[in-house]
Amino acid sequence: MKKIEAIIRPTKLDEVKEALNRIGVRGMTVTQVAGCGLQKGKKGFYRGSEYTIDLLPKVKIEVVVADSLVDDLLKVITDQVRSGEIGDGKIFVSPIENVVRIRTGETGDGAL
């Protein structure tokens, strides 16, 4: 099993959720986060004064899937969010040793 963490633009969330549903991914955790990468924030003007926003709003999607779904999931997410611009996001893949469904006590792939 693998845990996929995708940090994306908030405007792309609905597209990613729909695409994940199409490939059979039903469970996910979505968190509103703020961060910066290569963008290093952005500058704006308010009433003639310049200000800098160092941390930009992003959305983090977390999904745990069987190893066999990882490549499909990565392709689906990148296809939905890639614009070619700085700030498209990042995807992290981490191994998961075990999972337990608390309600039934199921473990491993059966608990997903």
Coordinates of N, CA, C and O in Angstrom, one line a residue:
M1 N 0.8 -1.2 0.0 CA 0.0 0.0 0.0 C 0.9 1.2 0.0 O 2.0 1.2 0.5
K2 N 0.3 2.3 -0.6 CA 1.1 3.6 -0.7 C 0.1 4.7 -0.3 O -1.1 4.7 -0.5
K3 N 0.7 5.7 0.4 CA 0.0 6.9 0.7 C 0.4 8.0 -0.4 O 1.6 8.3 -0.5
I4 N -0.6 8.6 -1.0 CA -0.3 9.6 -2.0 C -0.8 10.9 -1.4 O -1.9 11.0 -1.0
E5 N 0.1 11.9 -1.4 CA -0.2 13.2 -0.9 C 0.0 14.2 -2.1 O 1.1 14.3 -2.6
A6 N -1.0 14.8 -2.5 CA -1.0 15.7 -3.6 C -1.3 17.1 -3.1 O -2.3 17.3 -2.5
I7 N -0.4 18.1 -3.4 CA -0.6 19.5 -3.0 C -0.8 20.2 -4.3 O 0.0 20.3 -5.2
I8 N -2.0 20.8 -4.4 CA -2.5 21.3 -5.7 C -3.1 22.7 -5.5 O -3.4 23.1 -4.4
R9 N -3.4 23.3 -6.6 CA -4.2 24.6 -6.6 C -5.6 24.3 -6.1 O -6.2 23.3 -6.6
P10 N -6.2 25.1 -5.3 CA -7.6 24.9 -4.9 C -8.6 24.8 -6.0 O -9.6 24.1 -5.9
T11 N -8.3 25.5 -7.1 CA -9.3 25.6 -8.2 C -9.3 24.2 -8.9 O -10.3 24.0 -9.7
K12 N -8.4 23.3 -8.7 CA -8.3 22.1 -9.4 C -9.0 20.9 -8.6 O -9.0 19.8 -9.0
L13 N -9.4 21.2 -7.4 CA -9.9 20.1 -6.5 C -11.0 19.3 -7.0 O -11.0 18.1 -7.1
D14 N -12.1 20.0 -7.5 CA -13.2 19.3 -8.1 C -12.9 18.4 -9.2 O -13.4 17.3 -9.3
E15 N -12.0 18.9 -10.1 CA -11.6 18.1 -11.3 C -10.9 16.8 -10.8 O -11.1 15.7 -11.3
V16 N -10.0 16.9 -9.8 CA -9.2 15.8 -9.3 C -10.2 14.8 -8.6 O -10.1 13.6 -8.8
K17 N -11.1 15.3 -7.8 CA -12.0 14.4 -7.1 C -12.9 13.6 -8.1 O -13.0 12.4 -7.9
E18 N -13.4 14.2 -9.1 CA -14.1 13.5 -10.1 C -13.3 12.5 -10.9 O -13.8 11.4 -11.1
A19 N -12.1 12.8 -11.2 CA -11.2 11.9 -11.9 C -10.8 10.7 -11.0 O -10.8 9.6 -11.5
L20 N -10.6 11.0 -9.8 CA -10.3 9.8 -8.8 C -11.5 8.9 -8.7 O -11.3 7.7 -8.6
N21 N -12.7 9.5 -8.6 CA -13.9 8.7 -8.6 C -14.0 7.8 -9.8 O -14.5 6.6 -9.7
R22 N -13.7 8.3 -11.0 CA -13.8 7.5 -12.2 C -12.9 6.3 -12.2 O -13.2 5.3 -12.8
I23 N -11.7 6.4 -11.5 CA -10.8 5.2 -11.5 C -11.0 4.3 -10.3 O -10.3 3.4 -10.0
G24 N -12.1 4.7 -9.5 CA -12.4 3.8 -8.4 C -11.9 4.2 -7.0 O -12.0 3.4 -6.1
V25 N -11.3 5.3 -6.9 CA -10.8 5.8 -5.6 C -12.0 6.5 -4.9 O -12.5 7.5 -5.4
R26 N -12.4 6.0 -3.8 CA -13.5 6.5 -3.1 C -13.2 7.3 -1.8 O -13.8 8.2 -1.5
G27 N -12.1 6.9 -1.1 CA -11.8 7.6 0.2 C -10.6 8.5 0.0 O -9.7 8.2 -0.7
M28 N -10.8 9.7 0.5 CA -9.7 10.7 0.5 C -9.9 11.7 1.6 O -11.0 11.8 2.1
T29 N -8.8 12.3 2.0 CA -8.8 13.4 3.0 C -8.3 14.6 2.3 O -7.3 14.6 1.6
V30 N -9.1 15.7 2.4 CA -8.8 17.0 1.8 C -8.6 18.0 2.9 O -9.4 18.2 3.8
T31 N -7.4 18.7 2.8 CA -7.1 19.8 3.8 C -6.7 21.0 3.1 O -6.0 21.0 2.1
Q32 N -7.2 22.2 3.6 CA -6.7 23.5 3.1 C -5.4 23.8 3.8 O -5.3 23.8 5.0
V33 N -4.4 24.1 3.0 CA -3.0 24.4 3.5 C -2.5 25.6 2.8 O -3.1 26.1 1.9
A34 N -1.4 26.1 3.3 CA -0.7 27.2 2.7 C 0.8 26.9 2.6 O 1.3 26.2 3.5
G35 N 1.4 27.3 1.5 CA 2.8 27.0 1.4 C 3.4 27.8 0.2 O 2.8 28.6 -0.4
C36 N 4.7 27.5 0.0 CA 5.4 28.1 -1.1 C 6.5 27.2 -1.6 O 7.0 26.4 -0.8
G37 N 6.7 27.3 -2.8 CA 7.8 26.5 -3.5 C 8.6 27.4 -4.3 O 9.1 28.5 -3.9
L38 N 8.7 27.1 -5.6 CA 9.4 27.9 -6.5 C 8.8 29.3 -6.7 O 9.4 30.2 -7.1
Q39 N 7.4 29.4 -6.5 CA 6.7 30.6 -6.6 C 7.3 31.7 -5.6 O 7.3 32.9 -5.9
K40 N 7.6 31.3 -4.5 CA 8.1 32.1 -3.4 C 7.1 33.3 -3.1 O 7.4 34.4 -2.8
G41 N 5.8 32.9 -3.2 CA 4.8 33.9 -2.9 C 4.5 34.9 -4.1 O 5.0 34.6 -5.2
K42 N 3.7 35.9 -3.8 CA 3.5 36.9 -4.9 C 3.3 38.2 -4.3 O 3.1 38.4 -3.1
K43 N 3.5 39.3 -5.1 CA 3.4 40.6 -4.6 C 2.1 41.2 -5.2 O 1.6 40.9 -6.2
G44 N 1.5 42.1 -4.4 CA 0.3 42.8 -4.8 C 0.4 44.3 -4.3 O 1.3 44.7 -3.6
F45 N -0.6 45.0 -4.7 CA -0.7 46.4 -4.3 C -2.1 46.6 -3.7 O -3.1 46.1 -4.2
Y46 N -2.1 47.3 -2.6 CA -3.4 47.7 -1.9 C -3.2 49.2 -1.5 O -2.4 49.5 -0.7
R47 N -4.1 50.0 -2.0 CA -4.1 51.4 -1.8 C -2.7 52.1 -2.0 O -2.3 52.8 -1.2
G48 N -2.1 51.6 -3.0 CA -0.8 52.2 -3.4 C 0.4 51.6 -2.7 O 1.5 52.0 -3.0
S49 N 0.2 50.8 -1.7 CA 1.3 50.1 -1.0 C 1.5 48.7 -1.5 O 0.5 48.0 -1.7
E50 N 2.8 48.4 -1.6 CA 3.1 47.0 -2.1 C 3.1 46.1 -0.8 O 3.5 46.4 0.2
Y51 N 2.6 44.9 -1.0 CA 2.6 43.9 0.0 C 3.0 42.5 -0.6 O 2.8 42.3 -1.8
T52 N 3.5 41.6 0.2 CA 3.9 40.3 -0.2 C 3.2 39.2 0.5 O 3.0 39.3 1.7
I53 N 2.7 38.3 -0.3 CA 2.0 37.1 0.3 C 3.0 36.0 0.1 O 3.3 35.5 -1.0
D54 N 3.6 35.6 1.3 CA 4.7 34.5 1.2 C 4.1 33.1 1.1 O 4.7 32.3 0.5
L55 N 3.0 32.9 1.7 CA 2.4 31.5 1.7 C 1.1 31.6 0.9 O 0.2 32.3 1.2
L56 N 1.0 30.8 -0.2 CA -0.1 30.8 -1.0 C -1.1 29.7 -0.6 O -0.7 28.6 -0.2
P57 N -2.4 29.9 -0.8 CA -3.4 28.8 -0.5 C -3.2 27.7 -1.4 O -3.1 27.8 -2.6
K58 N -3.2 26.5 -0.9 CA -3.2 25.2 -1.6 C -4.2 24.2 -1.0 O -4.7 24.5 0.1
V59 N -4.4 23.1 -1.6 CA -5.2 22.0 -1.1 C -4.3 20.8 -1.1 O -3.6 20.5 -2.1
K60 N -4.4 20.0 0.0 CA -3.7 18.8 0.1 C -4.7 17.6 0.1 O -5.6 17.6 0.9
I61 N -4.5 16.7 -0.9 CA -5.3 15.5 -1.0 C -4.5 14.3 -0.5 O -3.4 14.2 -1.0
E62 N -5.0 13.6 0.4 CA -4.3 12.4 0.9 C -5.2 11.1 0.6 O -6.4 11.1 0.9
V63 N -4.5 10.1 -0.1 CA -5.2 8.9 -0.5 C -4.3 7.7 -0.2 O -3.1 7.8 -0.5
V64 N -4.8 6.7 0.4 CA -4.1 5.4 0.6 C -4.7 4.4 -0.4 O -5.9 4.2 -0.4
V65 N -3.8 3.8 -1.2 CA -4.3 2.9 -2.2 C -3.4 1.7 -2.3 O -2.3 1.7 -1.8
A66 N -3.9 0.6 -2.9 CA -3.1 -0.6 -3.2 C -2.0 -0.2 -4.1 O -2.1 0.7 -5.0
D67 N -0.8 -0.9 -4.1 CA 0.3 -0.6 -4.9 C -0.1 -0.7 -6.4 O 0.5 0.1 -7.2
S68 N -1.0 -1.5 -6.8 CA -1.4 -1.7 -8.2 C -2.1 -0.4 -8.8 O -2.1 -0.2 -10.0
L69 N -2.6 0.5 -7.9 CA -3.3 1.7 -8.4 C -2.4 2.9 -8.4 O -2.8 4.0 -8.9
V70 N -1.2 2.8 -7.9 CA -0.4 4.0 -7.8 C -0.1 4.7 -9.1 O -0.3 5.9 -9.2
D71 N 0.4 4.0 -10.1 CA 0.7 4.6 -11.4 C -0.5 5.3 -12.0 O -0.4 6.4 -12.5
D72 N -1.7 4.6 -12.0 CA -2.9 5.2 -12.5 C -3.3 6.5 -11.8 O -3.6 7.5 -12.4
L73 N -3.2 6.4 -10.5 CA -3.5 7.6 -9.7 C -2.6 8.8 -9.9 O -3.1 9.9 -10.1
L74 N -1.3 8.5 -10.0 CA -0.4 9.6 -10.3 C -0.7 10.2 -11.7 O -0.6 11.5 -11.8
K75 N -1.0 9.4 -12.7 CA -1.3 9.9 -14.0 C -2.6 10.7 -14.0 O -2.6 11.8 -14.6
V76 N -3.6 10.3 -13.3 CA -4.9 11.0 -13.3 C -4.7 12.3 -12.6 O -5.1 13.4 -13.1
I77 N -4.0 12.4 -11.5 CA -3.8 13.7 -10.8 C -3.0 14.6 -11.7 O -3.4 15.8 -11.9
T78 N -1.8 14.2 -12.2 CA -1.0 15.1 -13.0 C -1.8 15.6 -14.3 O -1.6 16.7 -14.7
D79 N -2.5 14.7 -14.9 CA -3.3 15.1 -16.1 C -4.3 16.2 -15.7 O -4.6 17.1 -16.6
Q80 N -4.9 16.1 -14.5 CA -5.9 17.1 -14.2 C -5.4 18.4 -13.7 O -6.0 19.4 -13.9
V81 N -4.2 18.4 -13.1 CA -3.7 19.7 -12.5 C -2.6 20.4 -13.3 O -2.3 21.6 -13.1
R82 N -1.9 19.7 -14.2 CA -0.8 20.3 -14.9 C -1.2 21.4 -15.9 O -2.0 21.2 -16.8
S83 N -0.7 22.6 -15.6 CA -0.9 23.7 -16.5 C 0.4 24.2 -17.2 O 0.4 25.0 -18.1
G84 N 1.5 23.7 -16.6 CA 2.8 24.1 -17.1 C 3.4 25.3 -16.5 O 4.5 25.8 -16.8
E85 N 2.6 25.9 -15.5 CA 3.0 27.1 -14.8 C 3.6 26.7 -13.5 O 3.3 25.7 -12.9
I86 N 4.5 27.6 -12.9 CA 5.0 27.4 -11.6 C 3.8 27.4 -10.6 O 2.9 28.2 -10.8
G87 N 3.8 26.5 -9.7 CA 2.7 26.5 -8.7 C 1.7 25.4 -8.9 O 0.6 25.3 -8.2
D88 N 1.9 24.5 -9.9 CA 1.0 23.4 -10.2 C 0.9 22.5 -9.0 O -0.1 21.8 -8.8
G89 N 2.0 22.3 -8.3 CA 1.9 21.5 -7.1 C 2.9 20.4 -7.1 O 3.8 20.3 -7.9
K90 N 2.8 19.5 -6.1 CA 3.7 18.3 -6.0 C 2.9 17.1 -5.5 O 1.8 17.2 -4.9
I91 N 3.4 15.9 -5.8 CA 2.8 14.7 -5.4 C 3.9 13.9 -4.6 O 5.0 13.7 -5.2
F92 N 3.6 13.4 -3.4 CA 4.5 12.6 -2.7 C 3.9 11.2 -2.5 O 2.7 11.1 -2.3
V93 N 4.8 10.2 -2.6 CA 4.4 8.8 -2.5 C 5.2 8.2 -1.3 O 6.4 8.2 -1.3
S94 N 4.5 7.6 -0.3 CA 5.1 7.0 0.8 C 4.5 5.6 1.1 O 3.4 5.4 0.8
P95 N 5.4 4.7 1.5 CA 4.9 3.4 1.8 C 4.0 3.4 3.1 O 4.3 4.1 4.0
I96 N 3.0 2.5 3.1 CA 2.2 2.3 4.3 C 2.3 0.8 4.7 O 2.1 -0.1 3.9
E97 N 2.6 0.6 5.9 CA 2.8 -0.8 6.4 C 1.5 -1.5 6.7 O 1.4 -2.7 6.4
N98 N 0.5 -0.8 7.2 CA -0.7 -1.4 7.5 C -1.8 -0.4 7.7 O -1.5 0.8 7.9
V99 N -3.0 -0.8 7.6 CA -4.2 0.0 7.9 C -5.2 -0.8 8.6 O -5.3 -2.0 8.3
V100 N -6.0 -0.2 9.5 CA -7.0 -0.9 10.2 C -8.3 -0.1 10.1 O -8.4 1.1 10.4
R101 N -9.4 -0.8 9.7 CA -10.7 -0.2 9.7 C -11.3 -0.4 11.1 O -11.5 -1.5 11.5
I102 N -11.4 0.7 11.8 CA -11.8 0.6 13.2 C -13.1 -0.1 13.4 O -13.3 -0.9 14.3
R103 N -14.1 0.2 12.6 CA -15.4 -0.3 12.8 C -15.5 -1.8 12.7 O -16.1 -2.5 13.5
T104 N -14.7 -2.4 11.8 CA -14.8 -3.9 11.6 C -13.6 -4.7 12.0 O -13.6 -5.9 12.2
G105 N -12.5 -4.0 12.2 CA -11.3 -4.6 12.6 C -10.5 -5.2 11.4 O -9.4 -5.8 11.6
E106 N -11.0 -5.0 10.2 CA -10.2 -5.4 9.0 C -8.9 -4.7 8.9 O -8.8 -3.6 9.3
T107 N -7.9 -5.5 8.4 CA -6.6 -4.9 8.2 C -6.1 -5.1 6.8 O -6.6 -5.8 6.0
G108 N -5.0 -4.4 6.4 CA -4.4 -4.5 5.1 C -5.3 -3.9 4.0 O -6.1 -3.1 4.2
D109 N -5.1 -4.5 2.8 CA -5.9 -4.0 1.6 C -7.4 -4.1 1.8 O -8.1 -3.3 1.3
G110 N -7.8 -5.1 2.6 CA -9.3 -5.2 2.9 C -9.9 -4.0 3.6 O -11.1 -3.8 3.6
A111 N -9.0 -3.3 4.3 CA -9.5 -2.2 5.1 C -9.6 -0.9 4.3 O -10.2 0.1 4.7
L112 N -9.1 -0.9 3.0 CA -9.1 0.3 2.2 C -10.5 0.4 1.7 O -11.0 1.4 1.4

